[in-house]
Amino acid sequence: PASIASSGNFSFPQLTVTGTSSLGDDVTFTGANYNVVWDKSDNALEFADNAKAMFGTGSDLQIYHDGSNSYISEAGTGGLIIDAPNTIFQDGKKVVVGTGSDVQLYHDGTNSYLQNLTNNFRIESDALRLRSYTGGENFIVANVNLAVELYYDAVKQCETVSTGLNFADNKIASFGASSDLQIYHASNIDKIES
């Protein structure tokens, strides 16, 4: 094998390596505009501003810093999946969205919060289910151009219809702090009680 004994910098216009090589100091990979350096003393592969680490046949995933901001860019057809259960956000740490930190998602160790600090909070969907985690019981079911259904203990109590609000048989519409006025239908009888 060939060796170079003197010190200094060496330039190889073209180098083909067919076996395992070991470089004992810093190594600079020179790009057309930006460089990447293996820094031996830092034990780190260091990317200059705007030098990108790219993954995938079509450079689908790109990680870089432009001098002001840091980017993880998923440009492929799939999604960006971070697979690290129980290690991404600890209690009290927030996911913050918006220039004024307008939307915040976090867990305080006891409860979970999704907060909107400015203007309206909108959930847009053609189908919506609000249900329990443990029992899978519906609380609210809504579908575009159809009824909005309200449940109690997994039993539907009422739903919206084109003419207003419809209560199931034996379900009571109560009014007043002590349910002083009640309107309901039971066994083919309509009842208004006060």
PDB file of C-alpha atoms in Angstrom:
ATOM      1  CA  PRO A   1       0.000   0.000   0.000  1.00  0.00           C
ATOM      2  CA  ALA A   2       1.092   3.551  -0.696  1.00  0.00           C
ATOM      3  CA  SER A   3       1.670   6.017   2.118  1.00  0.00           C
ATOM      4  CA  ILE A   4       2.426   9.707   2.504  1.00  0.00           C
ATOM      5  CA  ALA A   5       4.736  10.408   5.377  1.00  0.00           C
ATOM      6  CA  SER A   6       5.027  14.186   5.340  1.00  0.00           C
ATOM      7  CA  SER A   7       2.536  16.497   7.065  1.00  0.00           C
ATOM      8  CA  GLY A   8       0.255  19.031   5.421  1.00  0.00           C
ATOM      9  CA  ASN A   9      -2.824  19.062   3.206  1.00  0.00           C
ATOM     10  CA  PHE A  10      -3.134  16.800   0.206  1.00  0.00           C
ATOM     11  CA  SER A  11      -5.438  17.063  -2.765  1.00  0.00           C
ATOM     12  CA  PHE A  12      -6.523  14.004  -4.762  1.00  0.00           C
ATOM     13  CA  PRO A  13      -8.394  14.948  -7.947  1.00  0.00           C
ATOM     14  CA  GLN A  14      -9.741  11.399  -8.068  1.00  0.00           C
ATOM     15  CA  LEU A  15      -9.388   8.654  -5.486  1.00  0.00           C
ATOM     16  CA  THR A  16     -10.770   5.158  -5.726  1.00  0.00           C
ATOM     17  CA  VAL A  17     -10.758   3.063  -2.567  1.00  0.00           C
ATOM     18  CA  THR A  18     -11.549  -0.641  -2.811  1.00  0.00           C
ATOM     19  CA  GLY A  19     -10.875  -1.657   0.782  1.00  0.00           C
ATOM     20  CA  THR A  20     -11.516  -0.335   4.268  1.00  0.00           C
ATOM     21  CA  SER A  21      -9.838   3.011   4.953  1.00  0.00           C
ATOM     22  CA  SER A  22      -9.173   4.889   8.154  1.00  0.00           C
ATOM     23  CA  LEU A  23      -8.619   8.647   8.263  1.00  0.00           C
ATOM     24  CA  GLY A  24      -7.101   9.808  11.515  1.00  0.00           C
ATOM     25  CA  ASP A  25      -8.016  13.509  11.502  1.00  0.00           C
ATOM     26  CA  ASP A  26     -10.663  15.979  10.318  1.00  0.00           C
ATOM     27  CA  VAL A  27     -12.123  15.288   6.884  1.00  0.00           C
ATOM     28  CA  THR A  28     -13.764  17.970   4.758  1.00  0.00           C
ATOM     29  CA  PHE A  29     -16.266  17.049   2.061  1.00  0.00           C
ATOM     30  CA  THR A  30     -16.239  20.039  -0.267  1.00  0.00           C
ATOM     31  CA  GLY A  31     -19.482  20.821  -2.073  1.00  0.00           C
ATOM     32  CA  ALA A  32     -20.172  23.205  -4.933  1.00  0.00           C
ATOM     33  CA  ASN A  33     -21.358  25.794  -2.405  1.00  0.00           C
ATOM     34  CA  TYR A  34     -21.426  24.284   1.099  1.00  0.00           C
ATOM     35  CA  ASN A  35     -19.177  21.872   2.966  1.00  0.00           C
ATOM     36  CA  VAL A  36     -19.570  19.023   5.424  1.00  0.00           C
ATOM     37  CA  VAL A  37     -16.783  18.271   7.912  1.00  0.00           C
ATOM     38  CA  TRP A  38     -16.053  15.228  10.031  1.00  0.00           C
ATOM     39  CA  ASP A  39     -14.625  16.973  13.110  1.00  0.00           C
ATOM     40  CA  LYS A  40     -12.486  14.464  14.975  1.00  0.00           C
ATOM     41  CA  SER A  41     -12.176  16.541  18.143  1.00  0.00           C
ATOM     42  CA  ASP A  42     -15.971  17.002  18.354  1.00  0.00           C
ATOM     43  CA  ASN A  43     -16.740  13.446  17.235  1.00  0.00           C
ATOM     44  CA  ALA A  44     -19.322  15.040  14.956  1.00  0.00           C
ATOM     45  CA  LEU A  45     -20.285  15.262  11.316  1.00  0.00           C
ATOM     46  CA  GLU A  46     -20.840  19.002  10.943  1.00  0.00           C
ATOM     47  CA  PHE A  47     -22.942  20.534   8.178  1.00  0.00           C
ATOM     48  CA  ALA A  48     -22.320  24.159   7.213  1.00  0.00           C
ATOM     49  CA  ASP A  49     -25.321  26.465   6.821  1.00  0.00           C
ATOM     50  CA  ASN A  50     -27.433  25.313   3.865  1.00  0.00           C
ATOM     51  CA  ALA A  51     -25.560  21.998   3.537  1.00  0.00           C
ATOM     52  CA  LYS A  52     -28.262  19.337   3.596  1.00  0.00           C
ATOM     53  CA  ALA A  53     -28.436  15.791   4.891  1.00  0.00           C
ATOM     54  CA  MET A  54     -30.740  14.083   2.380  1.00  0.00           C
ATOM     55  CA  PHE A  55     -32.350  10.661   2.613  1.00  0.00           C
ATOM     56  CA  GLY A  56     -34.316   8.612   0.091  1.00  0.00           C
ATOM     57  CA  THR A  57     -33.938   7.940  -3.611  1.00  0.00           C
ATOM     58  CA  GLY A  58     -35.692  11.201  -4.469  1.00  0.00           C
ATOM     59  CA  SER A  59     -34.111  13.172  -1.594  1.00  0.00           C
ATOM     60  CA  ASP A  60     -37.481  12.845   0.142  1.00  0.00           C
ATOM     61  CA  LEU A  61     -36.248  13.775   3.612  1.00  0.00           C
ATOM     62  CA  GLN A  62     -33.973  16.789   4.066  1.00  0.00           C
ATOM     63  CA  ILE A  63     -32.454  18.161   7.263  1.00  0.00           C
ATOM     64  CA  TYR A  64     -30.569  21.453   7.253  1.00  0.00           C
ATOM     65  CA  HIS A  65     -30.041  24.889   8.793  1.00  0.00           C
ATOM     66  CA  ASP A  66     -30.111  28.008   6.602  1.00  0.00           C
ATOM     67  CA  GLY A  67     -28.282  30.327   9.003  1.00  0.00           C
ATOM     68  CA  SER A  68     -31.499  31.537  10.618  1.00  0.00           C
ATOM     69  CA  ASN A  69     -33.880  28.577  10.861  1.00  0.00           C
ATOM     70  CA  SER A  70     -33.629  24.795  11.120  1.00  0.00           C
ATOM     71  CA  TYR A  71     -35.631  22.529   8.811  1.00  0.00           C
ATOM     72  CA  ILE A  72     -36.806  18.926   8.704  1.00  0.00           C
ATOM     73  CA  SER A  73     -38.425  18.799   5.283  1.00  0.00           C
ATOM     74  CA  GLU A  74     -40.507  15.785   4.201  1.00  0.00           C
ATOM     75  CA  ALA A  75     -40.915  16.213   0.449  1.00  0.00           C
ATOM     76  CA  GLY A  76     -41.843  12.624  -0.455  1.00  0.00           C
ATOM     77  CA  THR A  77     -45.178  10.965  -0.988  1.00  0.00           C
ATOM     78  CA  GLY A  78     -45.434   9.561   2.541  1.00  0.00           C
ATOM     79  CA  GLY A  79     -45.661  11.201   5.940  1.00  0.00           C
ATOM     80  CA  LEU A  80     -43.037  12.164   8.497  1.00  0.00           C
ATOM     81  CA  ILE A  81     -43.140   9.614  11.328  1.00  0.00           C
ATOM     82  CA  ILE A  82     -41.193  10.154  14.534  1.00  0.00           C
ATOM     83  CA  ASP A  83     -41.064   6.740  16.213  1.00  0.00           C
ATOM     84  CA  ALA A  84     -39.920   7.336  19.775  1.00  0.00           C
ATOM     85  CA  PRO A  85     -42.650   6.342  22.262  1.00  0.00           C
ATOM     86  CA  ASN A  86     -42.562   8.117  25.625  1.00  0.00           C
ATOM     87  CA  THR A  87     -39.488  10.227  24.718  1.00  0.00           C
ATOM     88  CA  ILE A  88     -40.582  13.156  22.533  1.00  0.00           C
ATOM     89  CA  PHE A  89     -42.435  15.559  24.866  1.00  0.00           C
ATOM     90  CA  GLN A  90     -42.257  15.275  28.648  1.00  0.00           C
ATOM     91  CA  ASP A  91     -44.836  16.675  31.100  1.00  0.00           C
ATOM     92  CA  GLY A  92     -45.107  20.442  30.884  1.00  0.00           C
ATOM     93  CA  LYS A  93     -43.435  20.662  27.458  1.00  0.00           C
ATOM     94  CA  LYS A  94     -45.619  22.266  24.808  1.00  0.00           C
ATOM     95  CA  VAL A  95     -46.197  21.933  21.107  1.00  0.00           C
ATOM     96  CA  VAL A  96     -46.658  25.578  20.109  1.00  0.00           C
ATOM     97  CA  VAL A  97     -48.077  26.741  16.774  1.00  0.00           C
ATOM     98  CA  GLY A  98     -48.428  30.310  15.463  1.00  0.00           C
ATOM     99  CA  THR A  99     -46.332  33.452  15.554  1.00  0.00           C
ATOM    100  CA  GLY A 100     -47.914  34.504  18.847  1.00  0.00           C
ATOM    101  CA  SER A 101     -47.887  30.953  20.282  1.00  0.00           C
ATOM    102  CA  ASP A 102     -51.600  30.929  19.492  1.00  0.00           C
ATOM    103  CA  VAL A 103     -52.214  27.169  19.755  1.00  0.00           C
ATOM    104  CA  GLN A 104     -50.679  25.049  22.488  1.00  0.00           C
ATOM    105  CA  LEU A 105     -50.819  21.302  23.098  1.00  0.00           C
ATOM    106  CA  TYR A 106     -49.375  19.844  26.285  1.00  0.00           C
ATOM    107  CA  HIS A 107     -49.781  17.551  29.295  1.00  0.00           C
ATOM    108  CA  ASP A 108     -49.132  18.875  32.791  1.00  0.00           C
ATOM    109  CA  GLY A 109     -48.644  15.513  34.445  1.00  0.00           C
ATOM    110  CA  THR A 110     -52.330  15.128  35.291  1.00  0.00           C
ATOM    111  CA  ASN A 111     -54.422  16.598  32.483  1.00  0.00           C
ATOM    112  CA  SER A 112     -53.978  17.162  28.754  1.00  0.00           C
ATOM    113  CA  TYR A 113     -54.699  20.506  27.114  1.00  0.00           C
ATOM    114  CA  LEU A 114     -55.366  21.829  23.622  1.00  0.00           C
ATOM    115  CA  GLN A 115     -55.594  25.604  23.935  1.00  0.00           C
ATOM    116  CA  ASN A 116     -56.399  28.303  21.417  1.00  0.00           C
ATOM    117  CA  LEU A 117     -55.386  31.747  22.657  1.00  0.00           C
ATOM    118  CA  THR A 118     -56.706  33.959  19.841  1.00  0.00           C
ATOM    119  CA  ASN A 119     -59.859  34.230  17.726  1.00  0.00           C
ATOM    120  CA  ASN A 120     -61.877  31.115  16.840  1.00  0.00           C
ATOM    121  CA  PHE A 121     -60.841  27.504  17.279  1.00  0.00           C
ATOM    122  CA  ARG A 122     -62.135  25.507  14.323  1.00  0.00           C
ATOM    123  CA  ILE A 123     -62.286  21.771  13.795  1.00  0.00           C
ATOM    124  CA  GLU A 124     -63.197  21.130  10.172  1.00  0.00           C
ATOM    125  CA  SER A 125     -64.291  17.660   9.124  1.00  0.00           C
ATOM    126  CA  ASP A 126     -67.147  16.005   7.240  1.00  0.00           C
ATOM    127  CA  ALA A 127     -67.479  13.457  10.053  1.00  0.00           C
ATOM    128  CA  LEU A 128     -66.777  13.975  13.746  1.00  0.00           C
ATOM    129  CA  ARG A 129     -66.797  11.510  16.644  1.00  0.00           C
ATOM    130  CA  LEU A 130     -66.208  12.567  20.241  1.00  0.00           C
ATOM    131  CA  ARG A 131     -65.990   9.390  22.272  1.00  0.00           C
ATOM    132  CA  SER A 132     -64.449   7.874  25.395  1.00  0.00           C
ATOM    133  CA  TYR A 133     -61.018   6.292  25.260  1.00  0.00           C
ATOM    134  CA  THR A 134     -61.654   3.517  27.768  1.00  0.00           C
ATOM    135  CA  GLY A 135     -65.083   2.259  26.732  1.00  0.00           C
ATOM    136  CA  GLY A 136     -65.367   3.540  23.184  1.00  0.00           C
ATOM    137  CA  GLU A 137     -68.695   5.182  24.035  1.00  0.00           C
ATOM    138  CA  ASN A 138     -69.959   8.021  21.856  1.00  0.00           C
ATOM    139  CA  PHE A 139     -70.536  11.445  23.369  1.00  0.00           C
ATOM    140  CA  ILE A 140     -71.250  13.375  20.162  1.00  0.00           C
ATOM    141  CA  VAL A 141     -71.583  12.089  16.583  1.00  0.00           C
ATOM    142  CA  ALA A 142     -71.843  14.500  13.656  1.00  0.00           C
ATOM    143  CA  ASN A 143     -71.862  13.968   9.887  1.00  0.00           C
ATOM    144  CA  VAL A 144     -72.065  16.539   7.103  1.00  0.00           C
ATOM    145  CA  ASN A 145     -75.656  17.057   5.846  1.00  0.00           C
ATOM    146  CA  LEU A 146     -76.947  14.672   8.526  1.00  0.00           C
ATOM    147  CA  ALA A 147     -77.874  14.739  12.205  1.00  0.00           C
ATOM    148  CA  VAL A 148     -75.772  15.793  15.161  1.00  0.00           C
ATOM    149  CA  GLU A 149     -76.381  13.171  17.842  1.00  0.00           C
ATOM    150  CA  LEU A 150     -75.971  13.579  21.614  1.00  0.00           C
ATOM    151  CA  TYR A 151     -75.400  10.576  23.882  1.00  0.00           C
ATOM    152  CA  TYR A 152     -75.590   9.846  27.602  1.00  0.00           C
ATOM    153  CA  ASP A 153     -73.947   6.680  28.896  1.00  0.00           C
ATOM    154  CA  ALA A 154     -73.639   5.395  25.304  1.00  0.00           C
ATOM    155  CA  VAL A 155     -77.380   5.852  24.649  1.00  0.00           C
ATOM    156  CA  LYS A 156     -78.548   8.433  22.099  1.00  0.00           C
ATOM    157  CA  GLN A 157     -80.740  11.052  23.774  1.00  0.00           C
ATOM    158  CA  CYS A 158     -81.527  13.436  20.931  1.00  0.00           C
ATOM    159  CA  GLU A 159     -80.454  14.532  17.474  1.00  0.00           C
ATOM    160  CA  THR A 160     -80.817  17.500  15.189  1.00  0.00           C
ATOM    161  CA  VAL A 161     -83.190  17.195  12.230  1.00  0.00           C
ATOM    162  CA  SER A 162     -84.084  19.525   9.377  1.00  0.00           C
ATOM    163  CA  THR A 163     -86.944  21.022  11.434  1.00  0.00           C
ATOM    164  CA  GLY A 164     -85.119  21.349  14.747  1.00  0.00           C
ATOM    165  CA  LEU A 165     -84.341  18.955  17.607  1.00  0.00           C
ATOM    166  CA  ASN A 166     -85.737  15.442  17.909  1.00  0.00           C
ATOM    167  CA  PHE A 167     -85.841  13.509  21.226  1.00  0.00           C
ATOM    168  CA  ALA A 168     -86.124   9.730  21.345  1.00  0.00           C
ATOM    169  CA  ASP A 169     -89.114   8.135  23.115  1.00  0.00           C
ATOM    170  CA  ASN A 170     -89.097   8.639  26.890  1.00  0.00           C
ATOM    171  CA  LYS A 171     -86.331  11.238  26.643  1.00  0.00           C
ATOM    172  CA  ILE A 172     -87.219  14.432  28.460  1.00  0.00           C
ATOM    173  CA  ALA A 173     -86.571  18.032  27.515  1.00  0.00           C
ATOM    174  CA  SER A 174     -86.195  19.726  30.900  1.00  0.00           C
ATOM    175  CA  PHE A 175     -86.314  23.469  31.611  1.00  0.00           C
ATOM    176  CA  GLY A 176     -85.476  25.349  34.798  1.00  0.00           C
ATOM    177  CA  ALA A 177     -82.856  24.883  37.521  1.00  0.00           C
ATOM    178  CA  SER A 178     -84.894  22.066  39.115  1.00  0.00           C
ATOM    179  CA  SER A 179     -86.294  20.693  35.829  1.00  0.00           C
ATOM    180  CA  ASP A 180     -89.546  22.484  36.656  1.00  0.00           C
ATOM    181  CA  LEU A 181     -90.931  22.098  33.130  1.00  0.00           C
ATOM    182  CA  GLN A 182     -90.645  18.774  31.308  1.00  0.00           C
ATOM    183  CA  ILE A 183     -91.763  17.875  27.808  1.00  0.00           C
ATOM    184  CA  TYR A 184     -91.569  14.321  26.499  1.00  0.00           C
ATOM    185  CA  HIS A 185     -93.281  11.537  24.609  1.00  0.00           C
ATOM    186  CA  ALA A 186     -93.907   8.121  26.143  1.00  0.00           C
ATOM    187  CA  SER A 187     -96.159   5.182  25.184  1.00  0.00           C
ATOM    188  CA  ASN A 188     -98.026   7.120  22.476  1.00  0.00           C
ATOM    189  CA  ILE A 189     -98.730   9.947  24.941  1.00  0.00           C
ATOM    190  CA  ASP A 190     -97.372  13.482  24.739  1.00  0.00           C
ATOM    191  CA  LYS A 191     -96.735  15.035  28.135  1.00  0.00           C
ATOM    192  CA  ILE A 192     -96.047  18.542  29.388  1.00  0.00           C
ATOM    193  CA  GLU A 193     -95.467  18.613  33.142  1.00  0.00           C
ATOM    194  CA  SER A 194     -94.591  21.415  35.523  1.00  0.00           C
TER     195      SER A 194
END
